[in-house]
Amino acid sequence: MILTGLIAGGIAFGYEVGSFTDMGPGFVPLMLSIALVLLAALILWREWPMIQARAGGEAAGHDFAWRPFCAVSGGILAWVLLAESTGFFIAAIAQVVLAALALPGPRWRSILIMAGILAVAGYFLFVVQLGVPLEAVG
Amino acid sequence: METLSLLSMGFEQALTPEALLFCFIGVSLGTFIGVLPGIGSLTTIALCLPLTFHLEPLLGLIMLAGIFYGAQYGSSTASILLNVPGSAPAAITCLDGYPMSRQGRAGIALFITTIASFTGGSFAILLLIFFAPVLADFAISFSAADYFSIMVLALTAASTLSVGSPLKGLAMVSLGLLMGMVGTDINSGQFRYTFGIPALADGINLVALAMGLFGVAEILNNLTEGNVPQAGKEKITFRQMLPTPDDWKAFRFSCLRGSFIGSFIGMLPGTGPTIATFMAYAGEKKLSKNPEKFGHGAVEGISAPEAANNASVQAAFIPTLTLGVPGDAIMAVMLGGLLIHGITPGPQLVTTDAALFWGVVASFWIGNIILLILNLPMIGLWVKLLSIPYRFLFPAVLFLICIGVYSVNNNSTDVLLTLVFGIMGFYFNRHGFPSAPLLLGFVLGPLMEENFRRALVLSDSSLATFVDRPISAAFLAMTAVLLVFSFRRKATLTDDKAQPAP
Amino acid sequence: MITVLRLFTLMLLAAFMAGCNSEDNVSAGGVDAWPEKPVRVIIPFGPGGLADVTMRLAGEPLGELLGERLVMENRPGAGGVAATTTMLNADADGYTLIVLTNGTTIAESLFDDLPYNITEDLVPVSAVAWFDLVLLVNPDSGYKDLQALLEARGDNLRIATINPGSTQNLSAELFKSLASNSATIIPYRTTPDVLGALLRGEVDLAIDAYTALKGAIDNNQVTPIVVTGEVRNPAMPDIPTAVEAGITEFFVTGWNALYARKGTDPAIINRLNTNIASVLATDDIRTRFAELGVEAHANTPQEMQQRFLSDIEKWRRVIEAAGIDPL
């Protein structure tokens, strides 16, 4: 499905690198890109009937569960954005709380307590003991 | 017999209360670090290095080495329980360890990996004791062409890693190889596929890739499918940890084969445990009478890689101690630790610093025994972890992944990449594309390209170098045999399967 | 048991100090009070490398002299870009320092658009360590000196170094342009790989830091034939310099130096500089550095600045001569 598009996209810049360099650094990536296109095409060809069948079924079937997907991604993103700017505690709490929202039924108290415990324990373990260079509060 | 008397002298050195204490500190710290996803032994060893400046060299080395191999024991724990590899080599343990855990056999899986780790470690230690100099000379004689041919074999074997369609497996290997190209090209210094992101200049971080593809992807999978693992309530008894006779049967030889492959790969400088574990797994699957069991909780699927993992890290000491050629970054740090004490590893180490050499070797074994004693009772504790409700477990695991990945390079971009790979792996899983071949392709890609091109430079662009060199030729021949073998088998398999297919 | 006790005291001390730091953030005092809290030192390499080990070794007594701990922070990757970017986010208050190496001067010409300008953004404090490169052959090859090697291998000379853009690799380029125009330079991933290549005899010559191969040299696994310093290396008084061996203009000395943000109070820089000088003059540090194969040697910020500028110029010429395009 879209996947092949994704792979093909990957190959597109494969060509770029492959063609502009003197055969050296671009050579192997180019070969690999070609191999990948061929394989992707072959898979698509062989699974075409199945994919069509599934596409029909999926429209009728259940929707993709966006809530947990966004919560987990959002949690990690929060960490990425906050860890170096606002410091360890805020980043850790934001990450844990966001991720925990993935499952319905907000039990705010227990989530917050857990986030707090994780943040404090994590701080002592990783920052104090293992020397990960992050500020407690940015 | 002289070896034995030297060895007993080594044990005298390693059995002093001080040495035992440092060995214990090292391996416990190592196991603990190993269980935590991402945080690797390299970071820990580097942090402890300054502490050893004040120690006797032997004690320092015993402790640092203990962290290193101790971490390998711990790294499979999270793979089995949560599908989060404690370190990249343990990613392969996810394939069969995690299914075992979801079948309620987590205790048995942990028991088996602990025993397999011990066996693998011991096997490599025996090699180190009796054959170190010979093996080191053999290992160092491998040239670029030979490395390339080994990689070809590994890659061919890897095509069996996939559970589903072999085509999809191959596509994933290619994608992995391509992803391995990201970063600075070693032959020309050219940046490739870095998109101007500084964090990519040294290549995609292996830890971020492994954590994303396995850990994050699995969490996404569980949550979106509404297929949340049920918290196990039952208390685990020692009885339930013990493998069944069938398990033992599967365990015995796979463990030995894993030890052998691990030792071999481990002593080649520049290869590392990830390749060892993947090759061991692929080998088991090839040899197995019912390969379809793999991926659904096959005992061989965890025992061979775990044995290989520990064998390879112990075997890595062979070239380091006897030739002064460290196999990877961790070994290089330890070498640095020795140099600071004015000890230069090399052919003379065994004679000039015999006490040190044999003391360290003896401590390896003691350390492995301590690890065995330490880890077996811990199993019950680890399994209890699964009784924590998933709603609390998964945010905590994500937290550990975030900080673990961050700590590798102290870099936020790596954490972001973990998320990207997580979503990628999640997407692939849903469409039946296996993640393991991608990871192997990623590890092998740069090594293969580099050695292929170097081999050609060394041979003045003559392809004949790959068959002229006996080692290289032997591996290529093995690859050919493997290919013929698997095609014949596949032919029969597809015949069988053709019937029930719609 | 004494060592054990010492270790435990150390650990306790470390834990205690770590505990104190977090509350110590109440700073306000001026230059006289500096330092009031631990000083961060950013190391643009992973742990265990030469720059890391030397800085950690010197950092301990330096911290004692200053009265505050030095906290090492490894920010490896991207040829130092990651580390320098971190550095530029810090204030010019003397609480964040960075280790630069001669590799930094190479990066100036090798990379097209660096997100910073070292000479405008940072100021030198002092050099910390100096080290030579060595030219090595396999003892079985029978070549006793450079001339014999060049005569015998001439156009087919194969040189192993680590990755392109490194000091070692560019030194090989420099060597090639001065001594053997048709030599092939074969890049390897790590120093152990270079050593392996030389041991296998698949290359004629290896160029690498003395430090990295000191072990192999001491073990007679490889034979040094030339050192690249301007004077002979005290550890190997019998080995001639490149100039003595007939290649004029071939000298390379690597260095690690401590830098601060531009705008840092000169009094702080001064204090750091004098303290580094006295630490590096102690016997303990000198012998420890010598065991690693490097020379402990401080200099003034002015000397360091000159050295930095002249190295930039030198590598710019090498990179141009070798026909390497900036990235």
Short mmCIF file of C-alpha atoms in Angstrom, two decimals, chain C residues 3-315:
data_model
loop_
_atom_site.label_atom_id
_atom_site.label_comp_id
_atom_site.label_asym_id
_atom_site.label_seq_id
_atom_site.Cartn_x
_atom_site.Cartn_y
_atom_site.Cartn_z
CA THR C 3 42.41 0.14 48.86
CA VAL C 4 38.85 -0.93 49.42
CA LEU C 5 38.43 1.55 52.20
CA ARG C 6 39.91 4.23 50.03
CA LEU C 7 37.48 3.43 47.26
CA PHE C 8 34.54 3.55 49.57
CA THR C 9 35.65 6.86 51.01
CA LEU C 10 35.92 8.11 47.46
CA MET C 11 32.48 6.89 46.59
CA LEU C 12 31.00 8.43 49.71
CA LEU C 13 32.76 11.66 48.97
CA ALA C 14 31.50 11.65 45.43
CA ALA C 15 27.96 10.95 46.59
CA PHE C 16 28.23 13.68 49.17
CA MET C 17 29.53 16.19 46.66
CA ALA C 18 26.87 15.25 44.18
CA GLY C 19 24.29 15.80 46.86
CA CYS C 20 25.62 19.21 47.67
CA ASN C 21 25.80 20.47 44.13
CA SER C 22 22.15 20.45 43.45
CA GLU C 23 21.50 22.86 46.26
CA ASP C 24 24.49 24.96 45.49
CA ASN C 25 22.92 26.83 42.66
CA VAL C 26 22.55 30.04 44.64
CA SER C 27 25.22 31.98 42.85
CA ALA C 28 25.58 35.68 42.58
CA GLY C 29 29.11 36.56 43.56
CA GLY C 30 31.58 38.20 41.20
CA VAL C 31 34.87 37.13 39.77
CA ASP C 32 36.54 36.85 43.15
CA ALA C 33 34.02 34.30 44.23
CA TRP C 34 34.45 32.16 41.10
CA PRO C 35 34.03 29.24 41.19
CA GLU C 36 31.06 28.82 43.50
CA LYS C 37 29.71 25.70 41.86
CA PRO C 38 31.14 22.85 39.83
CA VAL C 39 32.55 23.76 36.44
CA ARG C 40 31.27 21.85 33.42
CA VAL C 41 33.86 20.70 30.93
CA ILE C 42 32.43 19.61 27.58
CA ILE C 43 34.42 16.93 25.82
CA PRO C 44 33.58 16.51 22.13
CA PHE C 45 34.43 12.80 22.20
CA GLY C 46 33.07 9.67 23.73
CA PRO C 47 34.56 8.47 26.99
CA GLY C 48 37.88 6.68 27.00
CA GLY C 49 39.61 8.56 24.23
CA LEU C 50 42.83 10.51 24.64
CA ALA C 51 41.16 13.89 25.06
CA ASP C 52 38.77 12.41 27.58
CA VAL C 53 41.33 10.56 29.66
CA THR C 54 43.86 13.38 29.79
CA MET C 55 41.19 15.90 30.74
CA ARG C 56 39.80 13.62 33.44
CA LEU C 57 43.31 13.04 34.80
CA ALA C 58 44.12 16.74 34.91
CA GLY C 59 40.60 17.70 35.96
CA GLU C 60 40.84 16.07 39.35
CA PRO C 61 43.79 18.06 40.77
CA LEU C 62 42.62 21.16 38.93
CA GLY C 63 39.29 20.90 40.72
CA GLU C 64 41.12 20.62 44.03
CA LEU C 65 43.10 23.76 43.31
CA LEU C 66 40.01 25.71 42.28
CA GLY C 67 38.02 24.45 45.22
CA GLU C 68 35.19 23.12 43.05
CA ARG C 69 34.78 19.91 41.17
CA LEU C 70 35.13 19.77 37.38
CA VAL C 71 32.29 17.79 35.83
CA MET C 72 33.19 16.13 32.55
CA GLU C 73 30.42 15.99 29.99
CA ASN C 74 30.90 13.86 26.88
CA ARG C 75 29.13 15.23 23.81
CA PRO C 76 30.53 13.09 21.04
CA GLY C 77 29.59 13.24 17.43
CA ALA C 78 29.63 15.12 14.18
CA GLY C 79 33.27 16.18 14.41
CA GLY C 80 32.68 18.27 17.50
CA VAL C 81 29.68 20.18 16.15
CA ALA C 82 27.37 18.73 18.82
CA ALA C 83 29.77 19.68 21.61
CA THR C 84 30.42 23.17 20.33
CA THR C 85 26.71 23.83 19.91
CA THR C 86 26.15 22.84 23.52
CA MET C 87 28.97 25.14 24.52
CA LEU C 88 27.43 28.08 22.70
CA ASN C 89 24.21 27.66 24.66
CA ALA C 90 26.08 28.22 27.90
CA ASP C 91 26.72 31.59 29.53
CA ALA C 92 30.11 33.29 29.37
CA ASP C 93 30.51 32.97 33.12
CA GLY C 94 33.40 30.55 33.29
CA TYR C 95 31.21 27.70 34.49
CA THR C 96 31.26 25.94 31.15
CA LEU C 97 34.49 25.09 29.36
CA ILE C 98 35.19 22.99 26.31
CA VAL C 99 38.09 20.86 25.16
CA LEU C 100 39.18 21.59 21.61
CA THR C 101 41.77 19.68 19.63
CA ASN C 102 43.76 20.21 16.49
CA GLY C 103 40.84 18.42 14.83
CA THR C 104 38.87 21.62 15.39
CA THR C 105 41.31 23.52 13.19
CA ILE C 106 40.83 20.91 10.46
CA ALA C 107 37.05 21.19 10.69
CA GLU C 108 37.35 24.92 9.98
CA SER C 109 38.41 24.15 6.42
CA LEU C 110 36.74 20.78 5.98
CA PHE C 111 33.17 21.88 6.65
CA ASP C 112 31.52 24.49 4.55
CA ASP C 113 28.93 25.93 6.85
CA LEU C 114 29.67 25.44 10.51
CA PRO C 115 26.97 26.95 12.72
CA TYR C 116 29.62 28.86 14.64
CA ASN C 117 32.95 30.56 14.30
CA ILE C 118 35.44 29.31 16.84
CA THR C 119 37.71 32.34 16.75
CA GLU C 120 34.77 34.67 17.31
CA ASP C 121 32.77 32.59 19.76
CA LEU C 122 35.45 31.05 21.98
CA VAL C 123 38.66 32.12 23.65
CA PRO C 124 41.61 29.90 24.56
CA VAL C 125 42.47 29.19 28.20
CA SER C 126 45.47 26.92 27.89
CA ALA C 127 46.81 23.88 26.13
CA VAL C 128 46.65 20.68 28.17
CA ALA C 129 48.38 17.92 26.26
CA TRP C 130 50.62 17.66 23.21
CA PHE C 131 51.24 14.53 21.23
CA ASP C 132 53.25 13.37 18.24
CA LEU C 133 52.24 11.15 15.41
CA VAL C 134 54.52 8.31 14.40
CA LEU C 135 55.20 6.59 11.11
CA LEU C 136 55.33 2.85 11.67
CA VAL C 137 56.31 -0.21 9.68
CA ASN C 138 55.93 -3.91 10.27
CA PRO C 139 59.19 -5.23 11.79
CA ASP C 140 59.11 -8.21 9.42
CA SER C 141 59.25 -5.88 6.45
CA GLY C 142 62.90 -5.22 7.24
CA TYR C 143 62.79 -1.50 6.52
CA LYS C 144 64.93 0.28 9.05
CA ASP C 145 64.34 3.84 7.99
CA LEU C 146 62.17 5.98 5.82
CA GLN C 147 64.59 6.28 2.92
CA ALA C 148 64.87 2.51 2.58
CA LEU C 149 61.09 2.20 2.60
CA LEU C 150 60.58 4.93 0.02
CA GLU C 151 63.23 3.44 -2.26
CA ALA C 152 61.85 -0.05 -2.02
CA ARG C 153 58.13 0.71 -2.29
CA GLY C 154 58.27 4.02 -4.08
CA ASP C 155 55.17 4.38 -6.20
CA ASN C 156 53.33 1.47 -4.64
CA LEU C 157 53.53 2.72 -1.07
CA ARG C 158 50.37 1.94 0.90
CA ILE C 159 49.60 4.01 3.96
CA ALA C 160 46.99 3.07 6.57
CA THR C 161 45.32 5.76 8.66
CA ILE C 162 42.02 6.26 10.40
CA ASN C 163 39.08 7.99 8.74
CA PRO C 164 39.28 10.83 6.22
CA GLY C 165 39.37 14.26 7.78
CA SER C 166 41.25 13.10 10.86
CA THR C 167 44.61 14.55 11.79
CA GLN C 168 46.19 11.22 10.96
CA ASN C 169 44.60 11.02 7.54
CA LEU C 170 45.48 14.57 6.60
CA SER C 171 49.00 14.06 7.87
CA ALA C 172 49.21 11.16 5.48
CA GLU C 173 48.00 13.47 2.71
CA LEU C 174 50.69 15.94 3.72
CA PHE C 175 53.28 13.19 3.76
CA LYS C 176 52.13 12.00 0.37
CA SER C 177 52.45 15.44 -1.16
CA LEU C 178 55.94 15.91 0.29
CA ALA C 179 57.48 12.47 -0.06
CA SER C 180 55.62 10.05 -2.26
CA ASN C 181 53.16 11.47 -4.73
CA SER C 182 51.65 8.22 -5.96
CA ALA C 183 51.14 6.56 -2.59
CA THR C 184 47.71 5.08 -1.80
CA ILE C 185 46.13 6.12 1.48
CA ILE C 186 43.79 3.46 2.81
CA PRO C 187 41.36 4.61 5.48
CA TYR C 188 40.33 2.30 8.33
CA ARG C 189 37.62 2.79 10.88
CA THR C 190 39.66 2.70 14.08
CA THR C 191 43.24 2.68 15.26
CA PRO C 192 43.09 -1.02 16.16
CA ASP C 193 42.05 -1.69 12.56
CA VAL C 194 45.09 0.28 11.37
CA LEU C 195 47.28 -1.73 13.69
CA GLY C 196 45.77 -4.96 12.40
CA ALA C 197 46.40 -3.93 8.81
CA LEU C 198 50.04 -3.26 9.58
CA LEU C 199 50.42 -6.54 11.47
CA ARG C 200 48.94 -8.46 8.55
CA GLY C 201 51.32 -6.65 6.24
CA GLU C 202 48.60 -5.44 3.91
CA VAL C 203 49.99 -1.92 4.15
CA ASP C 204 53.60 -0.67 4.19
CA LEU C 205 53.22 2.22 6.54
CA ALA C 206 50.84 3.37 9.22
CA ILE C 207 50.51 6.91 10.50
CA ASP C 208 48.86 7.30 13.87
CA ALA C 209 49.20 8.96 17.24
CA TYR C 210 52.06 7.66 19.35
CA THR C 211 49.66 7.32 22.27
CA ALA C 212 47.34 5.01 20.45
CA LEU C 213 50.06 2.59 19.42
CA LYS C 214 52.42 2.92 22.35
CA GLY C 215 51.52 -0.57 23.49
CA ALA C 216 52.30 -2.16 20.15
CA ILE C 217 55.56 -0.20 19.90
CA ASP C 218 56.66 -1.26 23.38
CA ASN C 219 55.87 -4.84 22.49
CA ASN C 220 57.93 -4.65 19.27
CA GLN C 221 54.89 -5.60 17.24
CA VAL C 222 55.47 -2.54 15.08
CA THR C 223 58.57 -0.44 14.47
CA PRO C 224 58.47 3.37 14.52
CA ILE C 225 60.68 4.92 11.87
CA VAL C 226 59.85 8.61 12.09
CA VAL C 227 58.19 10.92 14.62
CA THR C 228 56.34 13.97 13.38
CA GLY C 229 57.21 16.41 16.16
CA GLU C 230 59.60 19.27 15.61
CA VAL C 231 61.99 17.65 18.08
CA ARG C 232 62.54 14.01 18.89
CA ASN C 233 60.11 12.34 21.26
CA PRO C 234 61.76 11.87 24.68
CA ALA C 235 60.15 8.42 24.91
CA MET C 236 61.87 7.32 21.70
CA PRO C 237 65.14 9.28 21.53
CA ASP C 238 66.51 7.03 18.76
CA ILE C 239 63.75 7.76 16.28
CA PRO C 240 64.46 10.70 13.97
CA THR C 241 62.04 13.49 13.23
CA ALA C 242 60.65 13.76 9.72
CA VAL C 243 62.91 16.69 9.02
CA GLU C 244 65.96 14.68 10.08
CA ALA C 245 64.76 11.83 7.90
CA GLY C 246 64.83 14.12 4.90
CA ILE C 247 61.27 15.37 4.60
CA THR C 248 61.44 19.03 5.38
CA GLU C 249 58.25 20.84 6.28
CA PHE C 250 56.63 17.68 7.61
CA PHE C 251 55.79 18.27 11.21
CA VAL C 252 52.55 17.59 12.96
CA THR C 253 51.90 17.93 16.67
CA GLY C 254 48.43 17.26 17.96
CA TRP C 255 47.07 19.08 20.97
CA ASN C 256 44.15 19.30 23.38
CA ALA C 257 43.32 22.65 24.85
CA LEU C 258 40.72 24.15 27.12
CA TYR C 259 38.53 26.96 25.75
CA ALA C 260 35.94 29.25 27.31
CA ARG C 261 33.09 31.34 25.89
CA LYS C 262 34.16 34.66 24.46
CA GLY C 263 33.30 37.40 26.93
CA THR C 264 34.35 35.36 29.94
CA ASP C 265 36.01 37.61 32.51
CA PRO C 266 39.77 37.71 31.77
CA ALA C 267 40.46 37.33 35.48
CA ILE C 268 38.72 33.94 35.43
CA ILE C 269 40.68 32.86 32.35
CA ASN C 270 43.83 34.00 34.05
CA ARG C 271 43.09 32.04 37.16
CA LEU C 272 42.29 28.94 35.21
CA ASN C 273 45.44 29.34 33.15
CA THR C 274 47.81 29.63 36.13
CA ASN C 275 46.14 26.72 37.90
CA ILE C 276 46.34 24.50 34.81
CA ALA C 277 49.98 25.40 34.43
CA SER C 278 50.76 24.35 37.98
CA VAL C 279 48.73 21.13 37.70
CA LEU C 280 50.49 20.18 34.49
CA ALA C 281 53.84 20.88 36.10
CA THR C 282 53.33 18.33 38.87
CA ASP C 283 55.32 15.11 38.67
CA ASP C 284 52.23 12.97 39.08
CA ILE C 285 50.47 14.40 36.04
CA ARG C 286 53.65 14.51 33.98
CA THR C 287 54.35 10.83 34.56
CA ARG C 288 50.73 9.80 34.02
CA PHE C 289 50.60 11.72 30.77
CA ALA C 290 53.96 10.27 29.74
CA GLU C 291 52.62 6.76 30.33
CA LEU C 292 49.88 7.62 27.88
CA GLY C 293 52.50 8.90 25.47
CA VAL C 294 51.52 12.55 25.63
CA GLU C 295 53.31 15.58 26.98
CA ALA C 296 51.72 17.70 29.69
CA HIS C 297 52.39 21.23 28.62
CA ALA C 298 50.47 24.42 29.31
CA ASN C 299 50.78 27.67 27.40
CA THR C 300 49.36 31.17 27.51
CA PRO C 301 46.08 32.08 25.82
CA GLN C 302 48.04 34.21 23.35
CA GLU C 303 50.34 31.33 22.40
CA MET C 304 47.35 29.06 22.06
CA GLN C 305 45.58 31.53 19.82
CA GLN C 306 48.60 31.77 17.52
CA ARG C 307 48.91 28.04 17.38
CA PHE C 308 45.24 27.70 16.55
CA LEU C 309 45.42 30.18 13.69
CA SER C 310 48.59 28.73 12.21
CA ASP C 311 47.12 25.21 12.35
CA ILE C 312 43.98 26.35 10.55
CA GLU C 313 46.18 27.77 7.82
CA LYS C 314 48.33 24.65 7.64
CA TRP C 315 45.41 22.23 7.27
#
